[in-house]
mmCIF file of C-alpha atoms in Angstrom:
data_model
loop_
_atom_site.group_PDB
_atom_site.id
_atom_site.type_symbol
_atom_site.label_atom_id
_atom_site.label_comp_id
_atom_site.label_asym_id
_atom_site.label_seq_id
_atom_site.Cartn_x
_atom_site.Cartn_y
_atom_site.Cartn_z
ATOM 1 C CA UNK A 1 4.544 26.837 -7.503
ATOM 2 C CA UNK A 2 1.408 25.576 -5.697
ATOM 3 C CA UNK A 3 1.428 21.897 -4.942
ATOM 4 C CA UNK A 4 5.134 21.269 -4.666
ATOM 5 C CA UNK A 5 5.155 21.746 -0.923
ATOM 6 C CA UNK A 6 4.222 19.010 1.523
ATOM 7 C CA UNK A 7 0.576 18.807 2.507
ATOM 8 C CA UNK A 8 -0.299 18.643 6.156
ATOM 9 C CA UNK A 9 -2.993 16.372 7.501
ATOM 10 C CA UNK A 10 -6.264 18.269 7.610
ATOM 11 C CA UNK A 11 -9.417 17.757 9.573
ATOM 12 C CA UNK A 12 -11.185 14.414 9.576
ATOM 13 C CA UNK A 13 -12.861 15.149 6.213
ATOM 14 C CA UNK A 14 -9.693 16.177 4.400
ATOM 15 C CA UNK A 15 -8.393 13.974 1.565
ATOM 16 C CA UNK A 16 -4.966 14.235 3.202
ATOM 17 C CA UNK A 17 -6.119 12.932 6.593
ATOM 18 C CA UNK A 18 -4.713 9.443 6.000
ATOM 19 C CA UNK A 19 -1.110 9.344 7.164
ATOM 20 C CA UNK A 20 1.265 8.722 4.301
ATOM 21 C CA UNK A 21 3.630 5.934 5.265
ATOM 22 C CA UNK A 22 5.966 6.617 2.373
ATOM 23 C CA UNK A 23 7.243 10.194 2.033
ATOM 24 C CA UNK A 24 6.352 11.533 -1.405
ATOM 25 C CA UNK A 25 6.827 14.707 -3.370
ATOM 26 C CA UNK A 26 4.391 15.828 -6.072
ATOM 27 C CA UNK A 27 5.906 17.795 -8.937
ATOM 28 C CA UNK A 28 5.194 18.742 -12.513
ATOM 29 C CA UNK A 29 5.872 16.209 -15.252
ATOM 30 C CA UNK A 30 9.294 16.392 -16.901
ATOM 31 C CA UNK A 31 10.373 14.687 -20.159
ATOM 32 C CA UNK A 32 12.472 12.227 -18.125
ATOM 33 C CA UNK A 33 9.185 10.872 -16.661
ATOM 34 C CA UNK A 34 7.861 9.527 -19.963
ATOM 35 C CA UNK A 35 9.034 5.942 -19.459
ATOM 36 C CA UNK A 36 7.568 5.826 -15.929
ATOM 37 C CA UNK A 37 4.229 7.223 -17.133
ATOM 38 C CA UNK A 38 4.065 4.837 -20.112
ATOM 39 C CA UNK A 39 4.988 1.815 -17.999
ATOM 40 C CA UNK A 40 2.478 2.593 -15.237
ATOM 41 C CA UNK A 41 -0.314 3.395 -17.704
ATOM 42 C CA UNK A 42 0.187 0.160 -19.656
ATOM 43 C CA UNK A 43 0.559 -1.996 -16.521
ATOM 44 C CA UNK A 44 -2.574 -0.637 -14.830
ATOM 45 C CA UNK A 45 -4.695 -0.989 -17.949
ATOM 46 C CA UNK A 46 -3.512 -4.559 -18.483
ATOM 47 C CA UNK A 47 -4.379 -5.284 -14.863
ATOM 48 C CA UNK A 48 -7.845 -3.733 -15.253
ATOM 49 C CA UNK A 49 -8.737 -5.446 -18.533
ATOM 50 C CA UNK A 50 -11.409 -8.118 -18.149
ATOM 51 C CA UNK A 51 -10.374 -11.257 -20.018
ATOM 52 C CA UNK A 52 -13.109 -10.823 -22.649
ATOM 53 C CA UNK A 53 -11.932 -7.245 -23.386
ATOM 54 C CA UNK A 54 -8.151 -7.651 -23.594
ATOM 55 C CA UNK A 55 -7.972 -6.886 -27.310
ATOM 56 C CA UNK A 56 -10.133 -3.785 -26.890
ATOM 57 C CA UNK A 57 -7.951 -2.595 -23.993
ATOM 58 C CA UNK A 58 -4.824 -3.118 -26.115
ATOM 59 C CA UNK A 59 -6.292 -0.923 -28.865
ATOM 60 C CA UNK A 60 -7.298 1.699 -26.269
ATOM 61 C CA UNK A 61 -3.810 1.703 -24.728
ATOM 62 C CA UNK A 62 -2.117 2.092 -28.126
ATOM 63 C CA UNK A 63 -4.425 4.991 -29.014
ATOM 64 C CA UNK A 64 -3.905 6.715 -25.647
ATOM 65 C CA UNK A 65 -0.121 6.310 -25.873
ATOM 66 C CA UNK A 66 -0.054 7.772 -29.367
ATOM 67 C CA UNK A 67 -2.551 10.617 -28.880
ATOM 68 C CA UNK A 68 -1.932 11.636 -25.259
ATOM 69 C CA UNK A 69 0.716 9.898 -23.153
ATOM 70 C CA UNK A 70 3.575 10.226 -25.645
ATOM 71 C CA UNK A 71 2.827 13.931 -26.024
ATOM 72 C CA UNK A 72 1.913 14.970 -22.482
ATOM 73 C CA UNK A 73 3.385 18.516 -22.596
ATOM 74 C CA UNK A 74 1.543 19.434 -25.815
ATOM 75 C CA UNK A 75 -1.636 17.545 -24.952
ATOM 76 C CA UNK A 76 -2.123 19.191 -21.554
ATOM 77 C CA UNK A 77 -0.913 22.651 -22.634
ATOM 78 C CA UNK A 78 -3.559 22.651 -25.376
ATOM 79 C CA UNK A 79 -6.191 22.031 -22.679
ATOM 80 C CA UNK A 80 -4.971 24.631 -20.164
ATOM 81 C CA UNK A 81 -3.832 21.750 -17.995
ATOM 82 C CA UNK A 82 -0.874 20.147 -16.301
ATOM 83 C CA UNK A 83 0.446 16.685 -15.518
ATOM 84 C CA UNK A 84 1.844 15.714 -12.124
ATOM 85 C CA UNK A 85 4.169 13.002 -10.866
ATOM 86 C CA UNK A 86 4.256 11.629 -7.311
ATOM 87 C CA UNK A 87 7.727 10.403 -6.516
ATOM 88 C CA UNK A 88 9.395 9.016 -3.432
ATOM 89 C CA UNK A 89 10.663 11.752 -1.149
ATOM 90 C CA UNK A 90 14.253 11.062 -2.166
ATOM 91 C CA UNK A 91 13.321 11.416 -5.857
ATOM 92 C CA UNK A 92 14.504 7.897 -6.655
ATOM 93 C CA UNK A 93 11.339 6.758 -8.456
ATOM 94 C CA UNK A 94 7.816 7.645 -9.452
ATOM 95 C CA UNK A 95 4.937 6.104 -7.522
ATOM 96 C CA UNK A 96 1.881 7.829 -8.995
ATOM 97 C CA UNK A 97 0.583 10.361 -11.467
ATOM 98 C CA UNK A 98 -2.405 12.382 -12.606
ATOM 99 C CA UNK A 99 -3.352 15.020 -15.133
ATOM 100 C CA UNK A 100 -5.576 18.071 -14.913
ATOM 101 C CA UNK A 101 -7.284 19.710 -17.848
ATOM 102 C CA UNK A 102 -9.753 22.569 -18.031
ATOM 103 C CA UNK A 103 -13.228 21.203 -18.684
ATOM 104 C CA UNK A 104 -14.869 24.621 -18.786
ATOM 105 C CA UNK A 105 -14.304 28.024 -17.175
ATOM 106 C CA UNK A 106 -15.232 26.768 -13.710
ATOM 107 C CA UNK A 107 -14.189 23.095 -13.777
ATOM 108 C CA UNK A 108 -10.981 21.082 -13.895
ATOM 109 C CA UNK A 109 -11.036 17.430 -14.901
ATOM 110 C CA UNK A 110 -8.767 14.903 -13.188
ATOM 111 C CA UNK A 111 -7.341 12.449 -15.710
ATOM 112 C CA UNK A 112 -4.969 9.468 -15.681
ATOM 113 C CA UNK A 113 -4.774 9.145 -11.901
ATOM 114 C CA UNK A 114 -2.818 5.979 -11.169
ATOM 115 C CA UNK A 115 -0.713 4.747 -8.259
ATOM 116 C CA UNK A 116 1.928 2.045 -8.663
ATOM 117 C CA UNK A 117 0.380 -1.143 -7.189
ATOM 118 C CA UNK A 118 3.490 -1.662 -5.021
ATOM 119 C CA UNK A 119 2.687 1.618 -3.236
ATOM 120 C CA UNK A 120 -1.082 1.407 -2.864
ATOM 121 C CA UNK A 121 -2.906 1.681 0.459
ATOM 122 C CA UNK A 122 -0.390 4.223 1.717
ATOM 123 C CA UNK A 123 -2.426 7.388 1.182
ATOM 124 C CA UNK A 124 -0.804 8.362 -2.110
ATOM 125 C CA UNK A 125 -4.064 8.559 -4.082
ATOM 126 C CA UNK A 126 -5.541 10.756 -1.350
ATOM 127 C CA UNK A 127 -2.500 13.007 -1.558
ATOM 128 C CA UNK A 128 -2.877 13.272 -5.330
ATOM 129 C CA UNK A 129 -6.540 14.223 -4.938
ATOM 130 C CA UNK A 130 -5.725 16.780 -2.234
ATOM 131 C CA UNK A 131 -3.052 18.196 -4.533
ATOM 132 C CA UNK A 132 -5.573 18.492 -7.388
ATOM 133 C CA UNK A 133 -7.932 20.363 -5.049
ATOM 134 C CA UNK A 134 -5.122 22.702 -4.048
ATOM 135 C CA UNK A 135 -4.266 23.427 -7.689
ATOM 136 C CA UNK A 136 -7.936 23.972 -8.551
ATOM 137 C CA UNK A 137 -8.489 26.407 -5.703
ATOM 138 C CA UNK A 138 -5.284 28.322 -6.476
ATOM 139 C CA UNK A 139 -6.464 28.740 -10.078
ATOM 140 C CA UNK A 140 -9.952 29.772 -8.847
ATOM 141 C CA UNK A 141 -11.847 26.833 -10.303
ATOM 142 C CA UNK A 142 -15.131 25.969 -8.583
ATOM 143 C CA UNK A 143 -15.193 22.216 -9.024
ATOM 144 C CA UNK A 144 -13.207 19.125 -9.891
ATOM 145 C CA UNK A 145 -14.724 16.472 -12.103
ATOM 146 C CA UNK A 146 -13.589 12.975 -12.994
ATOM 147 C CA UNK A 147 -14.879 9.723 -14.350
ATOM 148 C CA UNK A 148 -14.151 6.120 -13.549
ATOM 149 C CA UNK A 149 -15.536 2.792 -14.694
ATOM 150 C CA UNK A 150 -17.376 -0.082 -13.120
ATOM 151 C CA UNK A 151 -14.176 -2.164 -13.117
ATOM 152 C CA UNK A 152 -12.428 0.395 -10.889
ATOM 153 C CA UNK A 153 -14.419 -0.254 -7.734
ATOM 154 C CA UNK A 154 -11.672 0.819 -5.307
ATOM 155 C CA UNK A 155 -11.220 4.121 -7.156
ATOM 156 C CA UNK A 156 -14.974 4.775 -7.090
ATOM 157 C CA UNK A 157 -15.088 4.104 -3.336
ATOM 158 C CA UNK A 158 -12.084 6.369 -2.720
ATOM 159 C CA UNK A 159 -13.628 9.231 -4.692
ATOM 160 C CA UNK A 160 -16.844 8.957 -2.688
ATOM 161 C CA UNK A 161 -14.865 8.754 0.546
ATOM 162 C CA UNK A 162 -13.063 12.052 -0.148
ATOM 163 C CA UNK A 163 -16.239 13.925 -1.054
ATOM 164 C CA UNK A 164 -16.902 13.380 -4.756
ATOM 165 C CA UNK A 165 -20.581 12.964 -5.660
ATOM 166 C CA UNK A 166 -21.970 10.908 -8.504
ATOM 167 C CA UNK A 167 -23.453 13.218 -11.153
ATOM 168 C CA UNK A 168 -24.285 10.760 -13.933
ATOM 169 C CA UNK A 169 -23.791 7.246 -15.219
ATOM 170 C CA UNK A 170 -23.415 6.185 -18.832
ATOM 171 C CA UNK A 171 -22.639 3.088 -20.812
ATOM 172 C CA UNK A 172 -19.579 3.804 -22.929
ATOM 173 C CA UNK A 173 -20.026 1.927 -26.177
ATOM 174 C CA UNK A 174 -17.508 3.883 -28.256
ATOM 175 C CA UNK A 175 -13.800 4.126 -27.531
ATOM 176 C CA UNK A 176 -12.280 7.551 -26.818
ATOM 177 C CA UNK A 177 -9.263 8.893 -24.941
ATOM 178 C CA UNK A 178 -11.457 8.869 -21.833
ATOM 179 C CA UNK A 179 -13.168 5.501 -22.192
ATOM 180 C CA UNK A 180 -12.364 2.009 -23.409
ATOM 181 C CA UNK A 181 -15.909 1.579 -24.674
ATOM 182 C CA UNK A 182 -17.195 -1.954 -25.048
ATOM 183 C CA UNK A 183 -20.306 -1.323 -22.975
ATOM 184 C CA UNK A 184 -18.489 -0.548 -19.717
ATOM 185 C CA UNK A 185 -20.471 1.582 -17.293
ATOM 186 C CA UNK A 186 -18.801 4.921 -16.519
ATOM 187 C CA UNK A 187 -19.429 7.017 -13.443
ATOM 188 C CA UNK A 188 -19.074 10.792 -13.679
ATOM 189 C CA UNK A 189 -18.359 12.537 -10.388
ATOM 190 C CA UNK A 190 -17.714 16.030 -9.054
ATOM 191 C CA UNK A 191 -16.445 17.789 -5.975
ATOM 192 C CA UNK A 192 -17.125 21.431 -5.301
ATOM 193 C CA UNK A 193 -14.117 23.484 -4.265
ATOM 194 C CA UNK A 194 -14.952 25.902 -1.469
#
């Protein structure tokens, strides 16, 4: 299956150009991963929550757990998608994750991309993005899209650094599975797959 093999460092513009200090393996989600995914999702969202929005983030997390995270196989299958786990090379633990879902006939959307804070700054997010590109190309999609919020400054910078372009900005007032709401600014980005 595409994406389960190791990626090699590419040219200087490749998302995989940063040497990975920790060997990882990216594989499809399995039911045994649920606790890891839940724990990482909750921890990251608690870390991101501004103090004045903690209650709103808690509601968002509960909704996302109920409607998406706790039913990953069904949720992503219904959207012609997949969910991926980055684990240490020896398989001893998960260190990151992301989902892909079809946005339209030519676009895949990257969702729920998180890296365990203990393993950040080691190229794992770049590897996940390179993996998403590989999956998109293999399935003959023409672009990847994603969104992030104003409170995820490092993620926004990373996406720009690996070639994503800003396509639009919105203020998310209403809560959804893709946004906390509460007036946070959201950035929508894309990367063409050539």
